[in-house]
JSON list of C-alpha atoms in Angstrom, two decimals:
[
{"chain": "A", "resi": 11, "resn": "MET", "atom": "CA", "xyz": [0.00, 0.00, 0.00]},
{"chain": "A", "resi": 12, "resn": "THR", "atom": "CA", "xyz": [1.40, 3.39, -1.01]},
{"chain": "A", "resi": 13, "resn": "GLN", "atom": "CA", "xyz": [1.98, 5.69, 1.94]},
{"chain": "A", "resi": 14, "resn": "PRO", "atom": "CA", "xyz": [0.82, 9.32, 1.61]},
{"chain": "A", "resi": 15, "resn": "PRO", "atom": "CA", "xyz": [3.67, 11.85, 1.47]},
{"chain": "A", "resi": 16, "resn": "ARG", "atom": "CA", "xyz": [4.86, 13.07, 4.84]},
{"chain": "A", "resi": 17, "resn": "SER", "atom": "CA", "xyz": [3.71, 16.60, 5.55]},
{"chain": "A", "resi": 18, "resn": "SER", "atom": "CA", "xyz": [5.52, 19.43, 7.31]},
{"chain": "A", "resi": 19, "resn": "ILE", "atom": "CA", "xyz": [2.21, 21.22, 7.82]},
{"chain": "A", "resi": 20, "resn": "ASP", "atom": "CA", "xyz": [1.42, 22.43, 11.34]},
{"chain": "A", "resi": 21, "resn": "ASP", "atom": "CA", "xyz": [-2.39, 22.43, 11.50]},
{"chain": "A", "resi": 22, "resn": "ALA", "atom": "CA", "xyz": [-2.53, 25.09, 14.23]},
{"chain": "A", "resi": 23, "resn": "GLU", "atom": "CA", "xyz": [-0.38, 27.45, 12.17]},
{"chain": "A", "resi": 24, "resn": "VAL", "atom": "CA", "xyz": [-2.52, 26.88, 9.06]},
{"chain": "A", "resi": 25, "resn": "ALA", "atom": "CA", "xyz": [-5.65, 27.65, 11.07]},
{"chain": "A", "resi": 26, "resn": "LYS", "atom": "CA", "xyz": [-4.26, 31.06, 12.09]},
{"chain": "A", "resi": 27, "resn": "PHE", "atom": "CA", "xyz": [-3.91, 32.18, 8.50]},
{"chain": "A", "resi": 28, "resn": "GLN", "atom": "CA", "xyz": [-7.12, 30.50, 7.34]},
{"chain": "A", "resi": 29, "resn": "ALA", "atom": "CA", "xyz": [-8.98, 32.74, 9.81]},
{"chain": "A", "resi": 30, "resn": "MET", "atom": "CA", "xyz": [-7.41, 35.86, 8.25]},
{"chain": "A", "resi": 31, "resn": "ALA", "atom": "CA", "xyz": [-7.74, 34.78, 4.59]},
{"chain": "A", "resi": 32, "resn": "ALA", "atom": "CA", "xyz": [-10.34, 37.35, 3.53]},
{"chain": "A", "resi": 33, "resn": "GLU", "atom": "CA", "xyz": [-8.03, 40.22, 4.52]},
{"chain": "A", "resi": 34, "resn": "TRP", "atom": "CA", "xyz": [-5.08, 39.33, 2.26]},
{"chain": "A", "resi": 35, "resn": "TRP", "atom": "CA", "xyz": [-5.61, 42.20, -0.19]},
{"chain": "A", "resi": 36, "resn": "ASP", "atom": "CA", "xyz": [-6.57, 44.86, 2.36]},
{"chain": "A", "resi": 37, "resn": "PRO", "atom": "CA", "xyz": [-3.43, 47.04, 2.75]},
{"chain": "A", "resi": 38, "resn": "ALA", "atom": "CA", "xyz": [-4.80, 48.39, 6.03]},
{"chain": "A", "resi": 39, "resn": "GLY", "atom": "CA", "xyz": [-5.86, 44.99, 7.40]},
{"chain": "A", "resi": 40, "resn": "LYS", "atom": "CA", "xyz": [-4.12, 42.20, 9.27]},
{"chain": "A", "resi": 41, "resn": "PHE", "atom": "CA", "xyz": [-1.57, 41.72, 6.48]},
{"chain": "A", "resi": 42, "resn": "ARG", "atom": "CA", "xyz": [-0.53, 45.38, 6.45]},
{"chain": "A", "resi": 43, "resn": "PRO", "atom": "CA", "xyz": [3.07, 44.48, 7.43]},
{"chain": "A", "resi": 44, "resn": "LEU", "atom": "CA", "xyz": [3.39, 42.24, 4.36]},
{"chain": "A", "resi": 45, "resn": "HIS", "atom": "CA", "xyz": [1.97, 44.93, 2.07]},
{"chain": "A", "resi": 46, "resn": "MET", "atom": "CA", "xyz": [4.56, 47.36, 3.43]},
{"chain": "A", "resi": 47, "resn": "LEU", "atom": "CA", "xyz": [7.35, 44.80, 3.13]},
{"chain": "A", "resi": 48, "resn": "ASN", "atom": "CA", "xyz": [6.38, 43.51, -0.30]},
{"chain": "A", "resi": 49, "resn": "PRO", "atom": "CA", "xyz": [8.15, 46.04, -2.59]},
{"chain": "A", "resi": 50, "resn": "VAL", "atom": "CA", "xyz": [11.49, 45.39, -0.87]},
{"chain": "A", "resi": 51, "resn": "ARG", "atom": "CA", "xyz": [11.29, 41.62, -0.96]},
{"chain": "A", "resi": 52, "resn": "LEU", "atom": "CA", "xyz": [10.01, 41.65, -4.56]},
{"chain": "A", "resi": 53, "resn": "ASP", "atom": "CA", "xyz": [12.99, 43.75, -5.59]},
{"chain": "A", "resi": 54, "resn": "TYR", "atom": "CA", "xyz": [15.36, 41.31, -3.91]},
{"chain": "A", "resi": 55, "resn": "ILE", "atom": "CA", "xyz": [13.71, 38.24, -5.43]},
{"chain": "A", "resi": 56, "resn": "ALA", "atom": "CA", "xyz": [13.65, 39.74, -8.92]},
{"chain": "A", "resi": 57, "resn": "ALA", "atom": "CA", "xyz": [17.31, 40.73, -8.67]},
{"chain": "A", "resi": 58, "resn": "GLN", "atom": "CA", "xyz": [18.33, 37.22, -7.59]},
{"chain": "A", "resi": 59, "resn": "ILE", "atom": "CA", "xyz": [16.36, 35.51, -10.36]},
{"chain": "A", "resi": 60, "resn": "ALA", "atom": "CA", "xyz": [17.67, 37.90, -13.00]},
{"chain": "A", "resi": 61, "resn": "ALA", "atom": "CA", "xyz": [21.27, 37.39, -11.88]},
{"chain": "A", "resi": 62, "resn": "GLU", "atom": "CA", "xyz": [21.02, 33.58, -11.74]},
{"chain": "A", "resi": 63, "resn": "PHE", "atom": "CA", "xyz": [19.26, 33.14, -15.09]},
{"chain": "A", "resi": 64, "resn": "GLY", "atom": "CA", "xyz": [20.87, 36.05, -16.97]},
{"chain": "A", "resi": 65, "resn": "ARG", "atom": "CA", "xyz": [17.64, 38.00, -17.47]},
{"chain": "A", "resi": 66, "resn": "ASP", "atom": "CA", "xyz": [17.29, 41.73, -18.18]},
{"chain": "A", "resi": 67, "resn": "ARG", "atom": "CA", "xyz": [14.93, 43.22, -15.61]},
{"chain": "A", "resi": 68, "resn": "ARG", "atom": "CA", "xyz": [14.30, 46.18, -17.92]},
{"chain": "A", "resi": 69, "resn": "SER", "atom": "CA", "xyz": [12.46, 43.97, -20.41]},
{"chain": "A", "resi": 70, "resn": "LEU", "atom": "CA", "xyz": [8.68, 43.68, -20.29]},
{"chain": "A", "resi": 71, "resn": "ARG", "atom": "CA", "xyz": [8.53, 40.02, -19.20]},
{"chain": "A", "resi": 72, "resn": "PRO", "atom": "CA", "xyz": [12.06, 39.13, -18.07]},
{"chain": "A", "resi": 73, "resn": "PHE", "atom": "CA", "xyz": [11.14, 35.80, -16.47]},
{"chain": "A", "resi": 74, "resn": "GLU", "atom": "CA", "xyz": [9.36, 34.33, -19.49]},
{"chain": "A", "resi": 75, "resn": "GLY", "atom": "CA", "xyz": [9.95, 30.57, -19.70]},
{"chain": "A", "resi": 76, "resn": "LEU", "atom": "CA", "xyz": [10.81, 30.11, -16.02]},
{"chain": "A", "resi": 77, "resn": "ARG", "atom": "CA", "xyz": [8.58, 27.93, -13.85]},
{"chain": "A", "resi": 78, "resn": "LEU", "atom": "CA", "xyz": [8.18, 29.36, -10.35]},
{"chain": "A", "resi": 79, "resn": "LEU", "atom": "CA", "xyz": [6.62, 27.91, -7.19]},
{"chain": "A", "resi": 80, "resn": "ASP", "atom": "CA", "xyz": [5.46, 30.20, -4.39]},
{"chain": "A", "resi": 81, "resn": "ILE", "atom": "CA", "xyz": [4.97, 27.77, -1.50]},
{"chain": "A", "resi": 82, "resn": "GLY", "atom": "CA", "xyz": [2.82, 29.21, 1.28]},
{"chain": "A", "resi": 83, "resn": "CYS", "atom": "CA", "xyz": [1.56, 31.79, -1.24]},
{"chain": "A", "resi": 84, "resn": "GLY", "atom": "CA", "xyz": [-1.24, 33.18, 0.92]},
{"chain": "A", "resi": 85, "resn": "GLY", "atom": "CA", "xyz": [-3.47, 35.49, -1.10]},
{"chain": "A", "resi": 86, "resn": "GLY", "atom": "CA", "xyz": [-0.93, 35.93, -3.89]},
{"chain": "A", "resi": 87, "resn": "LEU", "atom": "CA", "xyz": [0.96, 39.08, -2.91]},
{"chain": "A", "resi": 88, "resn": "VAL", "atom": "CA", "xyz": [4.16, 37.73, -4.51]},
{"chain": "A", "resi": 89, "resn": "ALA", "atom": "CA", "xyz": [2.68, 35.27, -7.01]},
{"chain": "A", "resi": 90, "resn": "GLU", "atom": "CA", "xyz": [0.86, 38.00, -8.94]},
{"chain": "A", "resi": 91, "resn": "PRO", "atom": "CA", "xyz": [3.90, 40.28, -9.51]},
{"chain": "A", "resi": 92, "resn": "MET", "atom": "CA", "xyz": [5.98, 37.26, -10.55]},
{"chain": "A", "resi": 93, "resn": "ALA", "atom": "CA", "xyz": [3.30, 36.31, -13.10]},
{"chain": "A", "resi": 94, "resn": "ARG", "atom": "CA", "xyz": [3.31, 39.86, -14.45]},
{"chain": "A", "resi": 95, "resn": "LEU", "atom": "CA", "xyz": [7.07, 39.52, -14.95]},
{"chain": "A", "resi": 96, "resn": "GLY", "atom": "CA", "xyz": [6.43, 36.54, -17.21]},
{"chain": "A", "resi": 97, "resn": "ALA", "atom": "CA", "xyz": [7.08, 33.55, -14.95]},
{"chain": "A", "resi": 98, "resn": "GLY", "atom": "CA", "xyz": [4.78, 30.53, -15.11]},
{"chain": "A", "resi": 99, "resn": "VAL", "atom": "CA", "xyz": [3.60, 30.65, -11.49]},
{"chain": "A", "resi": 100, "resn": "THR", "atom": "CA", "xyz": [2.25, 27.90, -9.28]},
{"chain": "A", "resi": 101, "resn": "GLY", "atom": "CA", "xyz": [0.98, 29.16, -5.93]},
{"chain": "A", "resi": 102, "resn": "ALA", "atom": "CA", "xyz": [0.52, 26.55, -3.21]},
{"chain": "A", "resi": 103, "resn": "ASP", "atom": "CA", "xyz": [-0.92, 26.94, 0.26]},
{"chain": "A", "resi": 104, "resn": "ALA", "atom": "CA", "xyz": [-2.25, 24.46, 2.81]},
{"chain": "A", "resi": 105, "resn": "ALA", "atom": "CA", "xyz": [-5.04, 26.86, 3.82]},
{"chain": "A", "resi": 106, "resn": "GLU", "atom": "CA", "xyz": [-7.89, 26.46, 1.33]},
{"chain": "A", "resi": 107, "resn": "GLY", "atom": "CA", "xyz": [-9.29, 29.86, 2.29]},
{"chain": "A", "resi": 108, "resn": "ASN", "atom": "CA", "xyz": [-6.09, 31.53, 1.13]},
{"chain": "A", "resi": 109, "resn": "ILE", "atom": "CA", "xyz": [-6.25, 29.75, -2.23]},
{"chain": "A", "resi": 110, "resn": "ALA", "atom": "CA", "xyz": [-9.88, 30.74, -2.73]},
{"chain": "A", "resi": 111, "resn": "VAL", "atom": "CA", "xyz": [-9.01, 34.41, -2.17]},
{"chain": "A", "resi": 112, "resn": "ALA", "atom": "CA", "xyz": [-5.92, 34.16, -4.40]},
{"chain": "A", "resi": 113, "resn": "ARG", "atom": "CA", "xyz": [-7.88, 32.62, -7.28]},
{"chain": "A", "resi": 114, "resn": "ILE", "atom": "CA", "xyz": [-10.56, 35.31, -7.17]},
{"chain": "A", "resi": 115, "resn": "HIS", "atom": "CA", "xyz": [-8.04, 38.16, -7.06]},
{"chain": "A", "resi": 116, "resn": "ALA", "atom": "CA", "xyz": [-5.96, 36.69, -9.91]},
{"chain": "A", "resi": 117, "resn": "ALA", "atom": "CA", "xyz": [-9.08, 36.32, -12.06]},
{"chain": "A", "resi": 118, "resn": "GLN", "atom": "CA", "xyz": [-10.07, 39.92, -11.34]},
{"chain": "A", "resi": 119, "resn": "SER", "atom": "CA", "xyz": [-6.54, 40.99, -12.31]},
{"chain": "A", "resi": 120, "resn": "GLY", "atom": "CA", "xyz": [-6.56, 39.00, -15.55]},
{"chain": "A", "resi": 121, "resn": "LEU", "atom": "CA", "xyz": [-3.67, 36.78, -14.45]},
{"chain": "A", "resi": 122, "resn": "ASP", "atom": "CA", "xyz": [-3.25, 33.07, -15.20]},
{"chain": "A", "resi": 123, "resn": "ILE", "atom": "CA", "xyz": [-1.80, 31.55, -12.03]},
{"chain": "A", "resi": 124, "resn": "ASP", "atom": "CA", "xyz": [-1.98, 27.87, -11.10]},
{"chain": "A", "resi": 125, "resn": "TYR", "atom": "CA", "xyz": [-3.20, 28.06, -7.50]},
{"chain": "A", "resi": 126, "resn": "ARG", "atom": "CA", "xyz": [-3.45, 24.83, -5.54]},
{"chain": "A", "resi": 127, "resn": "ALA", "atom": "CA", "xyz": [-4.53, 23.97, -1.99]},
{"chain": "A", "resi": 128, "resn": "THR", "atom": "CA", "xyz": [-1.67, 21.55, -1.40]},
{"chain": "A", "resi": 129, "resn": "THR", "atom": "CA", "xyz": [1.69, 21.02, 0.28]},
{"chain": "A", "resi": 130, "resn": "ALA", "atom": "CA", "xyz": [5.31, 20.96, -0.82]},
{"chain": "A", "resi": 131, "resn": "GLU", "atom": "CA", "xyz": [5.46, 17.26, -0.08]},
{"chain": "A", "resi": 132, "resn": "ALA", "atom": "CA", "xyz": [2.45, 16.50, -2.29]},
{"chain": "A", "resi": 133, "resn": "LEU", "atom": "CA", "xyz": [3.94, 18.51, -5.15]},
{"chain": "A", "resi": 134, "resn": "LEU", "atom": "CA", "xyz": [7.19, 16.57, -4.83]},
{"chain": "A", "resi": 135, "resn": "ALA", "atom": "CA", "xyz": [5.33, 13.24, -4.77]},
{"chain": "A", "resi": 136, "resn": "GLY", "atom": "CA", "xyz": [3.55, 14.31, -7.94]},
{"chain": "A", "resi": 137, "resn": "GLY", "atom": "CA", "xyz": [6.86, 14.75, -9.76]},
{"chain": "A", "resi": 138, "resn": "GLU", "atom": "CA", "xyz": [6.69, 18.56, -9.98]},
{"chain": "A", "resi": 139, "resn": "ARG", "atom": "CA", "xyz": [9.93, 20.51, -10.60]},
{"chain": "A", "resi": 140, "resn": "PHE", "atom": "CA", "xyz": [10.58, 24.24, -10.80]},
{"chain": "A", "resi": 141, "resn": "ASP", "atom": "CA", "xyz": [13.27, 26.70, -11.81]},
{"chain": "A", "resi": 142, "resn": "VAL", "atom": "CA", "xyz": [12.54, 28.91, -8.79]},
{"chain": "A", "resi": 143, "resn": "VAL", "atom": "CA", "xyz": [11.02, 28.07, -5.41]},
{"chain": "A", "resi": 144, "resn": "LEU", "atom": "CA", "xyz": [9.98, 30.86, -3.04]},
{"chain": "A", "resi": 145, "resn": "ALA", "atom": "CA", "xyz": [9.46, 30.04, 0.65]},
{"chain": "A", "resi": 146, "resn": "LEU", "atom": "CA", "xyz": [8.56, 33.41, 2.14]},
{"chain": "A", "resi": 147, "resn": "GLU", "atom": "CA", "xyz": [7.52, 33.89, 5.77]},
{"chain": "A", "resi": 148, "resn": "ILE", "atom": "CA", "xyz": [6.68, 30.20, 6.01]},
{"chain": "A", "resi": 149, "resn": "VAL", "atom": "CA", "xyz": [9.74, 28.40, 7.38]},
{"chain": "A", "resi": 150, "resn": "GLU", "atom": "CA", "xyz": [9.00, 29.54, 10.93]},
{"chain": "A", "resi": 151, "resn": "HIS", "atom": "CA", "xyz": [5.45, 28.16, 10.67]},
{"chain": "A", "resi": 152, "resn": "VAL", "atom": "CA", "xyz": [6.11, 24.57, 9.54]},
{"chain": "A", "resi": 153, "resn": "ALA", "atom": "CA", "xyz": [6.40, 21.56, 11.83]},
{"chain": "A", "resi": 154, "resn": "ASP", "atom": "CA", "xyz": [9.96, 20.60, 10.77]},
{"chain": "A", "resi": 155, "resn": "PRO", "atom": "CA", "xyz": [11.89, 23.46, 9.09]},
{"chain": "A", "resi": 156, "resn": "ALA", "atom": "CA", "xyz": [14.87, 21.31, 8.03]},
{"chain": "A", "resi": 157, "resn": "ASP", "atom": "CA", "xyz": [12.63, 18.69, 6.44]},
{"chain": "A", "resi": 158, "resn": "PHE", "atom": "CA", "xyz": [10.60, 21.42, 4.72]},
{"chain": "A", "resi": 159, "resn": "ILE", "atom": "CA", "xyz": [13.75, 23.03, 3.28]},
{"chain": "A", "resi": 160, "resn": "ALA", "atom": "CA", "xyz": [14.92, 19.61, 2.05]},
{"chain": "A", "resi": 161, "resn": "THR", "atom": "CA", "xyz": [11.59, 19.14, 0.26]},
{"chain": "A", "resi": 162, "resn": "CYS", "atom": "CA", "xyz": [11.85, 22.59, -1.34]},
{"chain": "A", "resi": 163, "resn": "ALA", "atom": "CA", "xyz": [15.36, 21.73, -2.52]},
{"chain": "A", "resi": 164, "resn": "ARG", "atom": "CA", "xyz": [14.13, 18.54, -4.17]},
{"chain": "A", "resi": 165, "resn": "LEU", "atom": "CA", "xyz": [11.43, 20.53, -5.99]},
{"chain": "A", "resi": 166, "resn": "LEU", "atom": "CA", "xyz": [14.15, 22.45, -7.83]},
{"chain": "A", "resi": 167, "resn": "ARG", "atom": "CA", "xyz": [15.50, 21.54, -11.22]},
{"chain": "A", "resi": 168, "resn": "PRO", "atom": "CA", "xyz": [19.33, 21.41, -11.46]},
{"chain": "A", "resi": 169, "resn": "GLY", "atom": "CA", "xyz": [20.56, 24.99, -11.44]},
{"chain": "A", "resi": 170, "resn": "GLY", "atom": "CA", "xyz": [17.33, 26.12, -9.79]},
{"chain": "A", "resi": 171, "resn": "LEU", "atom": "CA", "xyz": [17.03, 28.90, -7.24]},
{"chain": "A", "resi": 172, "resn": "LEU", "atom": "CA", "xyz": [15.49, 28.84, -3.75]},
{"chain": "A", "resi": 173, "resn": "VAL", "atom": "CA", "xyz": [14.69, 32.12, -2.01]},
{"chain": "A", "resi": 174, "resn": "ALA", "atom": "CA", "xyz": [13.58, 31.91, 1.62]},
{"chain": "A", "resi": 175, "resn": "SER", "atom": "CA", "xyz": [12.67, 34.66, 4.04]},
{"chain": "A", "resi": 176, "resn": "THR", "atom": "CA", "xyz": [12.04, 34.37, 7.73]},
{"chain": "A", "resi": 177, "resn": "LEU", "atom": "CA", "xyz": [12.64, 36.00, 11.12]},
{"chain": "A", "resi": 178, "resn": "ASN", "atom": "CA", "xyz": [15.86, 35.87, 13.10]},
{"chain": "A", "resi": 179, "resn": "ARG", "atom": "CA", "xyz": [15.68, 34.67, 16.71]},
{"chain": "A", "resi": 180, "resn": "THR", "atom": "CA", "xyz": [17.05, 37.75, 18.44]},
{"chain": "A", "resi": 181, "resn": "PRO", "atom": "CA", "xyz": [15.89, 40.23, 21.10]},
{"chain": "A", "resi": 182, "resn": "GLN", "atom": "CA", "xyz": [15.38, 42.74, 18.27]},
{"chain": "A", "resi": 183, "resn": "SER", "atom": "CA", "xyz": [12.97, 40.41, 16.44]},
{"chain": "A", "resi": 184, "resn": "PHE", "atom": "CA", "xyz": [11.00, 39.77, 19.62]},
{"chain": "A", "resi": 185, "resn": "ALA", "atom": "CA", "xyz": [10.66, 43.52, 20.13]},
{"chain": "A", "resi": 186, "resn": "ALA", "atom": "CA", "xyz": [9.73, 44.24, 16.50]},
{"chain": "A", "resi": 187, "resn": "ALA", "atom": "CA", "xyz": [7.63, 41.25, 15.39]},
{"chain": "A", "resi": 188, "resn": "ILE", "atom": "CA", "xyz": [5.83, 40.41, 18.62]},
{"chain": "A", "resi": 189, "resn": "LEU", "atom": "CA", "xyz": [5.85, 43.40, 20.98]},
{"chain": "A", "resi": 190, "resn": "GLY", "atom": "CA", "xyz": [5.70, 45.94, 18.15]},
{"chain": "A", "resi": 191, "resn": "ALA", "atom": "CA", "xyz": [3.60, 44.33, 15.40]},
{"chain": "A", "resi": 192, "resn": "GLU", "atom": "CA", "xyz": [1.26, 42.28, 17.61]},
{"chain": "A", "resi": 193, "resn": "TRP", "atom": "CA", "xyz": [1.02, 44.11, 20.94]},
{"chain": "A", "resi": 194, "resn": "VAL", "atom": "CA", "xyz": [1.67, 47.82, 20.27]},
{"chain": "A", "resi": 195, "resn": "MET", "atom": "CA", "xyz": [0.69, 48.46, 16.62]},
{"chain": "A", "resi": 196, "resn": "ARG", "atom": "CA", "xyz": [-1.82, 45.58, 16.58]},
{"chain": "A", "resi": 197, "resn": "TRP", "atom": "CA", "xyz": [-1.05, 44.93, 12.91]},
{"chain": "A", "resi": 198, "resn": "LEU", "atom": "CA", "xyz": [-1.31, 41.19, 13.56]},
{"chain": "A", "resi": 199, "resn": "PRO", "atom": "CA", "xyz": [-3.42, 39.17, 16.02]},
{"chain": "A", "resi": 200, "resn": "ARG", "atom": "CA", "xyz": [-1.57, 38.24, 19.18]},
{"chain": "A", "resi": 201, "resn": "GLY", "atom": "CA", "xyz": [-0.04, 34.81, 18.85]},
{"chain": "A", "resi": 202, "resn": "THR", "atom": "CA", "xyz": [0.59, 35.03, 15.09]},
{"chain": "A", "resi": 203, "resn": "HIS", "atom": "CA", "xyz": [4.29, 34.47, 15.73]},
{"chain": "A", "resi": 204, "resn": "ASP", "atom": "CA", "xyz": [6.12, 32.26, 18.19]},
{"chain": "A", "resi": 205, "resn": "TRP", "atom": "CA", "xyz": [9.58, 33.72, 18.84]},
{"chain": "A", "resi": 206, "resn": "ARG", "atom": "CA", "xyz": [10.94, 30.30, 19.79]},
{"chain": "A", "resi": 207, "resn": "ARG", "atom": "CA", "xyz": [10.31, 29.15, 16.22]},
{"chain": "A", "resi": 208, "resn": "PHE", "atom": "CA", "xyz": [12.28, 31.97, 14.62]},
{"chain": "A", "resi": 209, "resn": "ILE", "atom": "CA", "xyz": [15.40, 30.79, 12.77]},
{"chain": "A", "resi": 210, "resn": "ARG", "atom": "CA", "xyz": [18.87, 32.31, 12.90]},
{"chain": "A", "resi": 211, "resn": "PRO", "atom": "CA", "xyz": [20.67, 32.86, 9.57]},
{"chain": "A", "resi": 212, "resn": "ASP", "atom": "CA", "xyz": [23.36, 30.32, 10.44]},
{"chain": "A", "resi": 213, "resn": "GLU", "atom": "CA", "xyz": [20.65, 27.75, 11.17]},
{"chain": "A", "resi": 214, "resn": "LEU", "atom": "CA", "xyz": [18.87, 28.41, 7.87]},
{"chain": "A", "resi": 215, "resn": "ALA", "atom": "CA", "xyz": [22.16, 28.30, 5.97]},
{"chain": "A", "resi": 216, "resn": "ALA", "atom": "CA", "xyz": [22.95, 24.94, 7.57]},
{"chain": "A", "resi": 217, "resn": "MET", "atom": "CA", "xyz": [19.53, 23.57, 6.53]},
{"chain": "A", "resi": 218, "resn": "LEU", "atom": "CA", "xyz": [20.06, 24.73, 2.95]},
{"chain": "A", "resi": 219, "resn": "GLN", "atom": "CA", "xyz": [23.53, 23.23, 2.78]},
{"chain": "A", "resi": 220, "resn": "ALA", "atom": "CA", "xyz": [22.32, 19.96, 4.31]},
{"chain": "A", "resi": 221, "resn": "ALA", "atom": "CA", "xyz": [19.70, 19.86, 1.55]},
{"chain": "A", "resi": 222, "resn": "GLY", "atom": "CA", "xyz": [22.45, 20.03, -1.07]},
{"chain": "A", "resi": 223, "resn": "LEU", "atom": "CA", "xyz": [22.08, 23.72, -1.93]},
{"chain": "A", "resi": 224, "resn": "GLY", "atom": "CA", "xyz": [24.78, 26.36, -2.11]},
{"chain": "A", "resi": 225, "resn": "VAL", "atom": "CA", "xyz": [24.00, 29.65, -0.36]},
{"chain": "A", "resi": 226, "resn": "VAL", "atom": "CA", "xyz": [24.80, 32.54, -2.70]},
{"chain": "A", "resi": 227, "resn": "ASP", "atom": "CA", "xyz": [23.32, 35.60, -0.99]},
{"chain": "A", "resi": 228, "resn": "SER", "atom": "CA", "xyz": [21.55, 36.95, 2.08]},
{"chain": "A", "resi": 229, "resn": "ALA", "atom": "CA", "xyz": [20.12, 40.32, 3.05]},
{"chain": "A", "resi": 230, "resn": "GLY", "atom": "CA", "xyz": [18.22, 41.86, 5.90]},
{"chain": "A", "resi": 231, "resn": "MET", "atom": "CA", "xyz": [14.97, 43.76, 5.59]},
{"chain": "A", "resi": 232, "resn": "VAL", "atom": "CA", "xyz": [15.08, 46.75, 7.92]},
{"chain": "A", "resi": 233, "resn": "PHE", "atom": "CA", "xyz": [12.16, 48.94, 8.97]},
{"chain": "A", "resi": 234, "resn": "ASN", "atom": "CA", "xyz": [12.80, 52.65, 9.43]},
{"chain": "A", "resi": 235, "resn": "PRO", "atom": "CA", "xyz": [10.09, 54.13, 11.68]},
{"chain": "A", "resi": 236, "resn": "LEU", "atom": "CA", "xyz": [11.05, 57.70, 10.73]},
{"chain": "A", "resi": 237, "resn": "ALA", "atom": "CA", "xyz": [10.68, 57.07, 6.98]},
{"chain": "A", "resi": 238, "resn": "TRP", "atom": "CA", "xyz": [7.90, 54.56, 7.75]},
{"chain": "A", "resi": 239, "resn": "GLY", "atom": "CA", "xyz": [9.26, 52.10, 5.23]},
{"chain": "A", "resi": 240, "resn": "TRP", "atom": "CA", "xyz": [11.52, 49.12, 4.56]},
{"chain": "A", "resi": 241, "resn": "SER", "atom": "CA", "xyz": [14.91, 48.81, 2.94]},
{"chain": "A", "resi": 242, "resn": "LEU", "atom": "CA", "xyz": [17.42, 46.05, 2.21]},
{"chain": "A", "resi": 243, "resn": "SER", "atom": "CA", "xyz": [20.59, 45.78, 4.27]},
{"chain": "A", "resi": 244, "resn": "ALA", "atom": "CA", "xyz": [23.65, 43.66, 3.53]},
{"chain": "A", "resi": 245, "resn": "ARG", "atom": "CA", "xyz": [24.66, 43.75, 7.20]},
{"chain": "A", "resi": 246, "resn": "ASP", "atom": "CA", "xyz": [21.59, 43.96, 9.43]},
{"chain": "A", "resi": 247, "resn": "LEU", "atom": "CA", "xyz": [19.85, 40.56, 9.50]},
{"chain": "A", "resi": 248, "resn": "SER", "atom": "CA", "xyz": [18.72, 40.98, 13.09]},
{"chain": "A", "resi": 249, "resn": "VAL", "atom": "CA", "xyz": [14.95, 40.87, 12.43]},
{"chain": "A", "resi": 250, "resn": "ASN", "atom": "CA", "xyz": [13.64, 39.98, 8.94]},
{"chain": "A", "resi": 251, "resn": "TYR", "atom": "CA", "xyz": [15.99, 38.51, 6.38]},
{"chain": "A", "resi": 252, "resn": "LEU", "atom": "CA", "xyz": [16.15, 36.74, 3.01]},
{"chain": "A", "resi": 253, "resn": "MET", "atom": "CA", "xyz": [18.52, 34.01, 1.85]},
{"chain": "A", "resi": 254, "resn": "THR", "atom": "CA", "xyz": [19.14, 32.66, -1.64]},
{"chain": "A", "resi": 255, "resn": "ALA", "atom": "CA", "xyz": [20.57, 29.23, -2.50]},
{"chain": "A", "resi": 256, "resn": "VAL", "atom": "CA", "xyz": [21.20, 27.35, -5.74]},
{"chain": "A", "resi": 257, "resn": "ARG", "atom": "CA", "xyz": [20.83, 23.69, -6.55]},
{"chain": "A", "resi": 258, "resn": "GLY", "atom": "CA", "xyz": [23.97, 22.39, -8.22]},
{"chain": "A", "resi": 259, "resn": "PRO", "atom": "CA", "xyz": [23.85, 20.27, -11.38]},
{"chain": "A", "resi": 260, "resn": "GLY", "atom": "CA", "xyz": [25.10, 17.21, -9.53]},
{"chain": "A", "resi": 261, "resn": "MET", "atom": "CA", "xyz": [22.24, 16.94, -7.02]},
{"chain": "A", "resi": 262, "resn": "GLY", "atom": "CA", "xyz": [20.29, 13.74, -7.70]},
{"chain": "A", "resi": 263, "resn": "ALA", "atom": "CA", "xyz": [16.53, 13.49, -8.02]},
{"chain": "A", "resi": 264, "resn": "ALA", "atom": "CA", "xyz": [16.26, 11.94, -4.59]},
{"chain": "A", "resi": 265, "resn": "GLY", "atom": "CA", "xyz": [18.06, 14.87, -3.03]}
]
């Protein structure tokens, strides 16, 4: 008897975001921090893809011909811009409510995005492979981060690119993401994040390397309360950060 693929899904974490699904596209709602953060992380992701695949970002659809997976896509805040840049986008999320919202918004925007209520493990079991895998603000919410990263790595074609973003486990991140975002500003419901599940850059790098990927870049995303906006930093990874890794040509199909 064939066993179902093992899942890294944490049902309690999925339920949190399922409850907020209808607010994904409200820039003043519960996902306001992501709307504010989105331009910076999109710029980073686009720069990494363009550099790895030799694409000209000034062209109309620079990522034409690339197959991209946004795992934990939510309502499609990243999937939609990637589709506009020409990538063939698959958006996957374990919360069916998120996928329902994403499908409606994509249809209203005239975008053809393959949204699926599924998991990384199920996609891998189905033989799916991608040029780019995005795992944004999801690693800290899965049951087994190392196993999840290994699955994402195996979803990449040889030469493929994985971009992950998460929160560092530091006093600064506790102050910003939990005390600030949840308790003071009330941008997110209390309990959205668990500081103990945050992942240090050296820990994430070790997971990527253990999965057979080579880390090629990292950057922090820093919030400036005076300018009321985000910027990238090559040095300050103390709160939010991104990391890019590449799958080498010699990595076998089994990982």
